[in-house]
CSV table of C-alpha atoms and ligand atoms in Angstrom, one decimal:
chain,number,residue,atom,x,y,z
A,1,UNK,CA,42.9,-123.8,20.1
A,2,UNK,CA,42.4,-122.6,23.7
A,3,UNK,CA,45.7,-122.1,25.4
A,4,UNK,CA,46.4,-120.8,28.9
A,5,UNK,CA,48.5,-117.7,28.8
A,6,UNK,CA,49.8,-115.1,31.3
A,7,UNK,CA,51.1,-112.1,29.3
A,8,UNK,CA,52.9,-109.1,30.7
A,9,UNK,CA,52.5,-105.8,28.9
A,10,UNK,CA,55.4,-103.7,30.1
A,11,UNK,CA,54.1,-100.6,28.4
A,12,UNK,CA,56.7,-97.8,28.3
A,13,UNK,CA,58.7,-99.2,31.2
A,14,UNK,CA,62.2,-100.7,31.5
A,15,UNK,CA,65.1,-99.8,29.3
A,16,UNK,CA,67.1,-102.7,27.8
A,17,UNK,CA,69.5,-103.0,30.8
A,18,UNK,CA,66.6,-103.2,33.3
A,19,UNK,CA,64.7,-105.5,31.0
A,20,UNK,CA,67.6,-108.0,30.8
A,21,UNK,CA,68.0,-108.0,34.6
A,22,UNK,CA,64.2,-108.6,35.0
A,23,UNK,CA,64.2,-111.5,32.6
A,24,UNK,CA,67.2,-113.1,34.2
A,25,UNK,CA,65.6,-112.8,37.6
A,26,UNK,CA,62.2,-114.0,36.4
A,27,UNK,CA,63.7,-117.1,34.6
A,28,UNK,CA,65.6,-118.1,37.8
A,29,UNK,CA,62.3,-118.1,39.7
A,30,UNK,CA,60.2,-119.7,36.9
A,31,UNK,CA,62.5,-122.8,36.9
A,32,UNK,CA,61.0,-123.5,40.3
A,33,UNK,CA,57.3,-123.0,39.2
A,34,UNK,CA,55.2,-125.7,37.6
A,35,UNK,CA,52.3,-124.2,35.6
A,36,UNK,CA,50.0,-125.1,32.8
A,37,UNK,CA,50.1,-121.5,31.6
A,38,UNK,CA,52.4,-120.1,28.9
A,39,UNK,CA,54.2,-117.0,30.1
A,40,UNK,CA,54.9,-114.2,27.7
A,41,UNK,CA,56.4,-110.7,28.0
A,42,UNK,CA,55.9,-107.6,25.9
A,43,UNK,CA,58.8,-105.2,26.4
A,44,UNK,CA,59.1,-101.9,24.6
A,45,UNK,CA,60.7,-102.1,21.1
A,46,UNK,CA,64.1,-100.9,22.3
A,47,UNK,CA,64.3,-103.8,24.8
A,48,UNK,CA,63.1,-106.6,22.5
A,49,UNK,CA,66.5,-107.5,21.0
A,50,UNK,CA,68.3,-107.5,24.3
A,51,UNK,CA,65.6,-109.6,25.9
A,52,UNK,CA,65.6,-112.0,23.0
A,53,UNK,CA,69.3,-112.7,23.6
A,54,UNK,CA,68.8,-113.9,27.2
A,55,UNK,CA,65.3,-115.4,26.8
A,56,UNK,CA,64.8,-119.2,27.4
A,57,UNK,CA,61.9,-119.8,25.1
A,58,UNK,CA,60.9,-122.9,26.9
A,59,UNK,CA,60.1,-120.7,29.9
A,60,UNK,CA,59.0,-117.4,28.4
A,61,UNK,CA,57.6,-116.3,25.0
A,62,UNK,CA,58.3,-112.9,23.5
A,63,UNK,CA,55.9,-110.3,22.1
A,64,UNK,CA,55.7,-106.7,21.0
A,65,UNK,CA,53.3,-104.0,22.0
A,66,UNK,CA,52.5,-102.8,18.5
A,67,UNK,CA,53.4,-103.2,14.8
A,68,UNK,CA,52.7,-101.5,11.5
A,69,UNK,CA,50.8,-103.2,8.7
A,70,UNK,CA,53.1,-102.4,5.8
A,71,UNK,CA,56.0,-104.8,5.1
A,72,UNK,CA,58.5,-102.0,4.6
A,73,UNK,CA,58.8,-98.5,3.3
A,74,UNK,CA,59.0,-94.8,4.2
A,75,UNK,CA,57.1,-95.0,7.4
A,76,UNK,CA,59.2,-93.1,9.9
A,77,UNK,CA,58.9,-94.4,13.4
A,78,UNK,CA,57.2,-97.6,12.5
A,79,UNK,CA,58.2,-101.3,12.9
A,80,UNK,CA,57.1,-104.1,10.7
A,81,UNK,CA,55.9,-107.6,11.5
A,82,UNK,CA,58.9,-109.2,9.7
A,83,UNK,CA,61.3,-107.1,11.9
A,84,UNK,CA,59.5,-108.4,15.0
A,85,UNK,CA,59.6,-111.9,13.7
A,86,UNK,CA,63.3,-111.6,13.0
A,87,UNK,CA,63.9,-110.7,16.6
A,88,UNK,CA,62.0,-113.8,17.7
A,89,UNK,CA,58.5,-112.4,18.6
A,90,UNK,CA,55.7,-114.9,18.8
A,91,UNK,CA,53.0,-112.4,19.7
A,92,UNK,CA,52.1,-108.8,19.1
A,93,UNK,CA,49.4,-106.8,20.9
A,94,UNK,CA,47.1,-105.0,18.5
A,95,UNK,CA,44.4,-102.4,19.3
A,96,UNK,CA,45.4,-101.8,23.0
A,97,UNK,CA,43.1,-99.1,24.4
A,98,UNK,CA,46.0,-96.8,25.1
A,99,UNK,CA,46.9,-96.9,21.3
A,100,UNK,CA,43.3,-96.3,20.4
A,101,UNK,CA,43.1,-93.4,22.8
A,102,UNK,CA,46.5,-91.6,22.6
A,103,UNK,CA,47.5,-92.5,19.0
A,104,UNK,CA,44.1,-92.4,17.4
A,105,UNK,CA,44.3,-96.0,16.1
A,106,UNK,CA,40.9,-96.8,14.6
A,107,UNK,CA,39.3,-100.2,13.7
A,108,UNK,CA,40.3,-99.9,10.0
A,109,UNK,CA,44.0,-99.6,11.0
A,110,UNK,CA,43.7,-102.3,13.6
A,111,UNK,CA,42.1,-104.7,11.1
A,112,UNK,CA,45.1,-104.2,8.7
A,113,UNK,CA,47.5,-104.8,11.6
A,114,UNK,CA,45.7,-108.1,12.5
A,115,UNK,CA,45.9,-109.3,8.9
A,116,UNK,CA,49.6,-108.3,8.5
A,117,UNK,CA,50.5,-110.0,11.8
A,118,UNK,CA,49.0,-113.3,10.6
A,119,UNK,CA,50.5,-113.0,7.2
A,120,UNK,CA,53.9,-112.5,8.8
A,121,UNK,CA,53.5,-115.5,11.1
A,122,UNK,CA,53.0,-113.7,14.5
A,123,UNK,CA,50.0,-114.3,16.7
A,124,UNK,CA,48.1,-111.0,17.2
A,125,UNK,CA,46.5,-110.4,20.6
A,126,UNK,CA,43.5,-108.2,19.8
A,127,UNK,CA,42.4,-106.0,22.6
A,128,UNK,CA,38.7,-105.0,22.8
A,129,UNK,CA,36.7,-103.4,25.6
A,130,UNK,CA,34.3,-100.6,26.5
A,131,UNK,CA,34.8,-97.4,28.4
A,132,UNK,CA,33.0,-96.7,31.7
A,133,UNK,CA,30.6,-94.4,30.0
A,134,UNK,CA,29.7,-97.1,27.4
A,135,UNK,CA,29.2,-99.6,30.2
A,136,UNK,CA,27.0,-97.3,32.2
A,137,UNK,CA,24.9,-96.7,29.2
A,138,UNK,CA,24.4,-100.4,28.8
A,139,UNK,CA,26.4,-100.5,25.6
A,140,UNK,CA,29.4,-102.7,26.6
A,141,UNK,CA,28.4,-105.7,24.5
A,142,UNK,CA,27.4,-103.6,21.5
A,143,UNK,CA,30.9,-101.8,21.6
A,144,UNK,CA,32.8,-105.1,21.9
A,145,UNK,CA,30.8,-106.7,19.1
A,146,UNK,CA,31.4,-103.8,16.8
A,147,UNK,CA,35.1,-103.8,17.5
A,148,UNK,CA,35.3,-107.5,16.8
A,149,UNK,CA,33.3,-107.2,13.6
A,150,UNK,CA,35.5,-104.4,12.3
A,151,UNK,CA,38.9,-105.6,13.6
A,152,UNK,CA,38.5,-109.1,12.3
A,153,UNK,CA,36.9,-108.2,9.0
A,154,UNK,CA,39.7,-109.6,6.8
A,155,UNK,CA,40.0,-113.0,8.6
A,156,UNK,CA,38.7,-116.4,7.5
A,157,UNK,CA,37.6,-119.2,9.7
A,158,UNK,CA,41.1,-120.7,9.5
A,159,UNK,CA,42.7,-117.4,10.5
A,160,UNK,CA,40.5,-117.0,13.5
A,161,UNK,CA,42.1,-120.1,15.1
A,162,UNK,CA,45.4,-118.3,15.1
A,163,UNK,CA,44.5,-115.2,17.0
A,164,UNK,CA,44.1,-114.4,20.7
A,165,UNK,CA,41.5,-111.9,22.1
A,166,UNK,CA,42.0,-109.9,25.2
A,167,UNK,CA,38.9,-108.4,26.8
A,168,UNK,CA,40.2,-105.3,28.5
A,169,UNK,CA,37.5,-103.0,29.9
A,170,UNK,CA,39.0,-99.5,29.5
A,171,UNK,CA,37.7,-98.5,33.0
A,172,UNK,CA,39.7,-101.3,34.5
A,173,UNK,CA,43.1,-100.6,32.9
A,174,UNK,CA,45.6,-99.1,35.3
A,175,UNK,CA,42.8,-98.0,37.7
A,176,UNK,CA,43.1,-100.7,40.3
A,177,UNK,CA,39.5,-101.5,39.7
A,178,UNK,CA,39.1,-104.9,38.0
A,179,UNK,CA,36.0,-106.4,36.5
A,180,UNK,CA,34.4,-108.9,38.8
A,181,UNK,CA,34.9,-112.5,37.8
A,182,UNK,CA,31.2,-112.6,36.8
A,183,UNK,CA,31.5,-109.5,34.7
A,184,UNK,CA,34.6,-110.9,33.0
A,185,UNK,CA,32.9,-114.3,32.4
A,186,UNK,CA,29.8,-112.7,31.0
A,187,UNK,CA,31.8,-110.7,28.4
A,188,UNK,CA,34.1,-113.6,27.5
A,189,UNK,CA,31.0,-115.8,26.9
A,190,UNK,CA,29.6,-113.0,24.7
A,191,UNK,CA,32.9,-112.8,22.8
A,192,UNK,CA,32.7,-116.5,22.1
A,193,UNK,CA,29.0,-116.2,21.0
A,194,UNK,CA,30.1,-113.3,18.6
A,195,UNK,CA,32.9,-115.4,17.2
A,196,UNK,CA,30.5,-118.2,16.6
A,197,UNK,CA,28.2,-115.9,14.7
A,198,UNK,CA,31.0,-114.4,12.7
A,199,UNK,CA,33.1,-117.5,12.0
A,200,UNK,CA,31.2,-120.6,13.3
A,201,UNK,CA,34.1,-121.2,15.7
A,202,UNK,CA,35.0,-119.9,19.1
A,203,UNK,CA,37.5,-122.2,20.8
A,204,UNK,CA,40.3,-119.6,20.8
A,205,UNK,CA,42.2,-118.1,23.7
A,206,UNK,CA,40.5,-115.2,25.4
A,207,UNK,CA,42.4,-113.3,28.1
A,208,UNK,CA,41.1,-110.9,30.6
A,209,UNK,CA,43.0,-107.6,31.2
A,210,UNK,CA,42.5,-104.8,33.6
A,211,UNK,CA,44.1,-104.4,37.1
A,212,UNK,CA,45.0,-108.0,37.4
A,213,UNK,CA,47.1,-108.7,40.5
A,214,UNK,CA,48.1,-111.7,42.6
A,215,UNK,CA,45.0,-111.2,44.8
A,216,UNK,CA,42.4,-111.5,42.0
A,217,UNK,CA,44.0,-113.7,39.3
A,218,UNK,CA,42.8,-116.9,40.9
A,219,UNK,CA,39.1,-116.0,40.9
A,220,UNK,CA,39.3,-114.5,37.4
A,221,UNK,CA,40.9,-117.5,35.8
A,222,UNK,CA,38.6,-119.9,37.6
A,223,UNK,CA,35.8,-118.6,35.2
A,224,UNK,CA,35.1,-121.1,32.5
A,225,UNK,CA,35.7,-118.8,29.5
A,226,UNK,CA,38.7,-116.9,30.9
A,227,UNK,CA,41.9,-118.5,29.6
A,228,UNK,CA,44.4,-116.3,31.3
A,229,UNK,CA,45.4,-112.6,31.6
A,230,UNK,CA,47.0,-109.7,29.9
A,231,UNK,CA,48.7,-107.9,32.8
A,232,UNK,CA,50.0,-104.3,32.7
A,233,UNK,CA,51.2,-102.6,35.8
A,234,UNK,CA,51.6,-105.8,37.9
A,235,UNK,CA,53.9,-107.4,35.2
A,236,UNK,CA,56.8,-105.0,35.7
A,237,UNK,CA,57.5,-105.9,39.3
A,238,UNK,CA,59.0,-109.3,39.8
A,239,UNK,CA,57.1,-110.1,43.0
A,240,UNK,CA,53.7,-109.2,41.6
A,241,UNK,CA,54.2,-110.9,38.2
A,242,UNK,CA,55.4,-114.1,40.0
A,243,UNK,CA,52.6,-113.8,42.4
A,244,UNK,CA,50.1,-113.8,39.5
A,245,UNK,CA,51.8,-116.8,37.9
A,246,UNK,CA,51.7,-118.7,41.2
A,247,UNK,CA,48.1,-117.8,42.1
A,248,UNK,CA,46.6,-118.6,38.7
A,249,UNK,CA,43.8,-121.2,38.7
A,250,UNK,CA,45.2,-124.5,37.6
A,251,UNK,CA,42.0,-126.4,37.5
A,252,UNK,CA,41.1,-129.5,39.4
A,253,UNK,CA,38.6,-128.2,42.0
B,301,LIG,C1,47.2,-103.5,30.1
B,301,LIG,O1,48.0,-102.6,29.9
B,301,LIG,O2,46.9,-104.3,29.1
B,301,LIG,C2,46.6,-103.6,31.4
B,301,LIG,C3,45.6,-104.5,31.5
B,301,LIG,O3,47.0,-102.8,32.4
B,301,LIG,P1,46.8,-103.0,34.0
B,301,LIG,O4,47.0,-104.4,34.3
B,301,LIG,O5,47.8,-102.1,34.6
B,301,LIG,O6,45.4,-102.5,34.2
């Protein structure tokens, strides 16, 4: 089902003390905001438990930035889906371009993480997107299609209803240069076409990510296939995250 979501990926920012303060401040403000969008935050692992203790789940959902695909075992440094579930996570980001680039996560591993997340009852947010070089060579759609085919390889038509996809062009992440609303719309439509070919179903939530800020969230979410945003840098400052939440397109005109 298509849901509207604004998700904040905190990356490696905010220790647990800072995180709790941020959530308390955000919740105070959100009580005054009416929105059709679900709000979700993705703190670092070390802040998840502390945040879960103060979170009002009617206001904000909790997610993790990564997971491992095995249930348990001798995997030093890894965290399982069931551990995240026990803390109260509803979502987990899988295949973020920073993990693909700096931690060499490939599509085979990402496919296993997606499968494990669903089996463990957490909604995966699969990130796909092309680099600048790939876009300039006219290969953006080819790259996204290949990522989707490989990353979703273990899923059935029933499973696909339970995932979220984030289109995050790599050249737009943390650069201040967002995709235009038209570029985002074109790729989101293409993602739905690809889902239709793969699964015969495409009515799932597709978020845009890449330099989203209060100034551009309205025009991006006005696009018919954009269901919300995955926000990085602008989600760790209260003013900008709130600004995004307040400026999101709510429909109606
Ligand atoms: C992200 O980390 O998913 C992201 C989109 O980052 P930023 O908003 O900073 O570009």
